[in-house]
Short mmCIF file of N, CA and C in Angstrom, two decimals:
data_model
loop_
_atom_site.label_atom_id
_atom_site.label_comp_id
_atom_site.label_asym_id
_atom_site.label_seq_id
_atom_site.Cartn_x
_atom_site.Cartn_y
_atom_site.Cartn_z
N UNK A 929 0.62 -1.22 0.20
CA UNK A 929 0.24 0.07 0.07
C UNK A 929 0.74 1.39 0.23
N UNK A 930 0.64 2.12 -0.90
CA UNK A 930 1.57 3.20 -0.75
C UNK A 930 0.35 4.63 -1.69
N UNK A 931 1.01 5.78 -1.50
CA UNK A 931 0.57 6.70 -1.89
C UNK A 931 0.89 6.61 -3.11
N UNK A 932 0.38 7.29 -4.58
CA UNK A 932 0.87 7.10 -5.65
C UNK A 932 0.15 8.60 -6.44
N UNK A 933 1.07 9.34 -7.28
CA UNK A 933 0.40 10.33 -7.45
C UNK A 933 1.72 11.25 -8.47
N UNK A 934 1.45 11.81 -9.31
CA UNK A 934 2.41 13.22 -10.33
C UNK A 934 2.55 14.25 -9.74
N UNK A 935 3.57 14.59 -9.51
CA UNK A 935 3.89 16.16 -9.54
C UNK A 935 3.62 16.36 -7.73
N UNK A 936 3.68 15.33 -6.81
CA UNK A 936 3.42 15.95 -5.62
C UNK A 936 4.80 15.30 -4.83
N UNK A 937 4.78 15.87 -3.75
CA UNK A 937 5.66 15.18 -2.76
C UNK A 937 4.87 14.98 -1.36
N UNK A 938 5.83 13.82 -1.00
CA UNK A 938 5.49 13.12 0.18
C UNK A 938 5.95 14.04 1.60
N UNK A 939 5.21 14.55 1.94
CA UNK A 939 5.50 14.87 3.49
C UNK A 939 6.14 13.79 4.36
N UNK A 940 4.84 13.23 4.71
CA UNK A 940 4.70 12.07 5.42
C UNK A 940 3.92 10.99 5.62
N UNK A 941 3.90 9.83 5.61
CA UNK A 941 3.26 8.73 5.48
C UNK A 941 3.34 7.78 6.72
N UNK A 942 2.24 7.91 7.56
CA UNK A 942 2.07 6.54 8.63
C UNK A 942 0.97 5.78 8.80
N UNK A 943 1.21 4.37 9.21
CA UNK A 943 0.64 3.05 9.35
C UNK A 943 0.34 3.06 10.66
N UNK A 944 -0.89 2.77 11.48
CA UNK A 944 -0.94 2.60 12.58
C UNK A 944 -1.59 1.35 12.51
N UNK A 945 -1.71 0.49 13.94
CA UNK A 945 -2.30 -0.74 14.06
C UNK A 945 -3.45 0.03 15.21
N UNK A 946 -4.38 -0.91 15.56
CA UNK A 946 -5.70 -0.65 16.55
C UNK A 946 -5.24 0.02 17.62
N UNK A 947 -3.87 -0.61 18.38
CA UNK A 947 -3.88 0.05 19.42
C UNK A 947 -2.89 1.69 19.18
N UNK A 948 -3.12 2.05 17.91
CA UNK A 948 -2.11 2.92 17.66
C UNK A 948 -0.76 3.25 17.56
N UNK A 949 -0.18 2.06 17.64
CA UNK A 949 1.25 1.79 17.40
C UNK A 949 1.50 2.06 15.37
N UNK A 950 2.23 2.83 15.77
CA UNK A 950 3.21 2.79 14.42
C UNK A 950 3.42 1.80 14.13
N UNK A 951 3.21 1.56 12.53
CA UNK A 951 3.76 0.07 12.24
C UNK A 951 4.46 0.02 10.86
N UNK A 952 4.78 1.62 10.33
CA UNK A 952 5.16 2.20 9.24
C UNK A 952 5.25 3.16 8.92
N UNK A 953 6.30 3.95 8.46
CA UNK A 953 6.10 5.53 8.45
C UNK A 953 7.37 5.80 6.94
N UNK A 954 6.97 6.44 6.29
CA UNK A 954 7.90 7.12 5.45
C UNK A 954 7.60 8.55 4.82
N UNK A 955 8.84 8.82 3.80
CA UNK A 955 8.53 10.28 3.00
C UNK A 955 8.90 10.09 1.92
N UNK A 956 9.27 8.46 1.23
CA UNK A 956 9.37 8.42 0.08
C UNK A 956 8.32 7.81 -0.41
N UNK A 957 8.00 8.26 -1.31
CA UNK A 957 6.87 8.09 -2.47
C UNK A 957 7.15 6.85 -3.47
N UNK A 958 8.51 6.31 -3.14
CA UNK A 958 8.67 4.65 -4.10
C UNK A 958 8.52 3.97 -2.90
N UNK A 959 8.32 3.90 -1.63
CA UNK A 959 8.29 3.08 -0.75
C UNK A 959 6.96 2.69 -0.55
N UNK A 960 6.65 1.83 0.03
CA UNK A 960 5.16 1.66 0.61
C UNK A 960 4.99 0.41 1.54
N UNK A 961 3.81 0.12 2.20
CA UNK A 961 3.80 -0.83 3.04
C UNK A 961 3.77 -2.54 2.99
N UNK A 962 4.16 -3.40 2.99
CA UNK A 962 3.76 -4.44 2.66
C UNK A 962 3.39 -5.52 3.88
N UNK A 963 2.63 -4.93 4.85
CA UNK A 963 1.99 -5.38 5.59
C UNK A 963 2.74 -5.94 6.95
N UNK A 964 4.07 -5.96 6.83
CA UNK A 964 5.10 -6.12 7.72
C UNK A 964 5.48 -5.40 8.94
N UNK A 965 6.00 -5.73 9.88
CA UNK A 965 6.47 -4.71 10.96
C UNK A 965 7.35 -5.70 11.59
N UNK A 966 8.99 -4.75 11.41
CA UNK A 966 10.05 -5.22 11.77
C UNK A 966 10.17 -7.01 11.18
N UNK A 967 9.86 -6.69 10.17
CA UNK A 967 10.19 -8.22 9.01
C UNK A 967 9.44 -9.27 9.64
N UNK A 968 8.38 -9.01 10.06
CA UNK A 968 7.65 -10.08 10.82
C UNK A 968 5.99 -10.05 9.98
N UNK A 969 5.01 -10.46 9.40
CA UNK A 969 3.91 -10.34 9.13
C UNK A 969 2.86 -10.04 10.32
N UNK A 970 2.22 -9.14 10.09
CA UNK A 970 1.30 -8.51 10.89
C UNK A 970 -0.14 -9.45 10.81
N UNK A 971 -0.99 -9.41 11.90
CA UNK A 971 -2.13 -9.99 11.47
C UNK A 971 -3.19 -9.61 10.88
N UNK A 972 -4.37 -10.10 10.34
CA UNK A 972 -5.20 -9.09 9.53
C UNK A 972 -5.85 -8.84 10.15
N UNK A 973 -6.41 -7.53 9.56
CA UNK A 973 -7.20 -6.76 10.31
C UNK A 973 -7.17 -5.06 9.58
N UNK A 974 -7.52 -4.56 10.19
CA UNK A 974 -7.71 -2.68 9.72
C UNK A 974 -6.60 -2.19 10.61
N UNK A 975 -6.04 -1.34 9.64
CA UNK A 975 -5.03 -0.13 10.09
C UNK A 975 -5.07 1.33 9.46
N UNK A 976 -5.06 2.07 10.52
CA UNK A 976 -5.34 3.48 10.14
C UNK A 976 -3.97 4.12 9.46
N UNK A 977 -4.04 4.72 8.13
CA UNK A 977 -3.10 5.68 8.00
C UNK A 977 -3.51 7.13 7.81
N UNK A 978 -2.26 8.07 7.70
CA UNK A 978 -2.61 9.36 7.82
C UNK A 978 -0.83 9.85 6.91
N UNK A 979 -1.42 10.88 5.74
CA UNK A 979 -0.57 11.19 4.65
C UNK A 979 -0.42 12.56 4.58
N UNK A 980 0.83 13.34 4.29
CA UNK A 980 0.67 14.70 4.32
C UNK A 980 1.46 14.73 2.53
N UNK A 981 0.70 14.95 1.87
CA UNK A 981 1.25 15.78 0.65
C UNK A 981 1.14 17.09 -0.11
N UNK A 982 2.41 17.28 -0.64
CA UNK A 982 2.06 18.40 -1.07
C UNK A 982 2.18 18.78 -2.53
N UNK A 983 1.24 19.44 -3.24
CA UNK A 983 1.29 19.56 -4.28
C UNK A 983 2.27 20.56 -5.34
N UNK A 984 2.36 20.34 -6.64
CA UNK A 984 3.46 21.29 -7.02
C UNK A 984 3.20 22.94 -6.95
N UNK A 985 1.80 23.47 -6.87
CA UNK A 985 1.23 24.27 -6.43
C UNK A 985 2.24 24.96 -5.03
N UNK A 986 2.34 23.76 -4.46
CA UNK A 986 2.50 24.12 -2.94
C UNK A 986 1.57 23.85 -1.97
N UNK A 987 0.36 23.62 -2.30
CA UNK A 987 -0.76 23.65 -1.47
C UNK A 987 -0.46 21.98 -0.72
N UNK A 988 -0.95 21.89 0.53
CA UNK A 988 -0.75 20.72 1.23
C UNK A 988 -1.87 19.88 1.55
N UNK A 989 -2.00 18.73 1.32
CA UNK A 989 -3.23 17.75 1.73
C UNK A 989 -2.86 17.01 2.51
N UNK A 990 -4.37 16.66 3.52
CA UNK A 990 -4.00 15.83 4.55
C UNK A 990 -4.59 14.72 4.07
N UNK A 991 -4.13 13.41 4.29
CA UNK A 991 -5.23 12.13 4.16
C UNK A 991 -5.12 11.44 5.07
N UNK A 992 -6.07 10.72 5.18
CA UNK A 992 -6.42 9.47 6.56
C UNK A 992 -7.72 8.90 5.63
N UNK A 993 -7.28 7.69 6.53
CA UNK A 993 -8.23 6.67 6.02
C UNK A 993 -7.94 5.55 7.17
N UNK A 994 -8.30 4.18 6.24
CA UNK A 994 -8.28 2.93 6.88
C UNK A 994 -7.97 2.08 5.53
N UNK A 995 -6.82 0.95 6.03
CA UNK A 995 -6.42 -0.39 5.11
C UNK A 995 -7.21 -1.52 5.96
N UNK A 996 -7.60 -2.62 5.36
CA UNK A 996 -7.66 -3.83 5.77
C UNK A 996 -6.62 -4.76 5.25
N UNK A 997 -6.24 -5.37 5.80
CA UNK A 997 -5.25 -6.16 5.64
C UNK A 997 -5.56 -7.72 5.84
N UNK A 998 -5.57 -8.39 4.28
CA UNK A 998 -6.44 -9.51 4.48
C UNK A 998 -4.87 -10.91 3.70
N UNK A 999 -4.93 -11.55 4.13
CA UNK A 999 -3.84 -12.66 4.09
C UNK A 999 -4.60 -13.53 3.62
#
């Protein structure tokens, strides 16, 4: 799972488990989350994400939502 788009800069991208523990973070658009944490597969479930992207115009947009991990 990753943020994609053209002419954007990724300022932050963080994924949290249901207890609010950070399981993934990056500022690199080319990196995405593969459903693991510290090299181990995470359990199926719902994970929350937040991302801050900057458009080419300089406008910043906050994204947030949930992703369901299914194995």
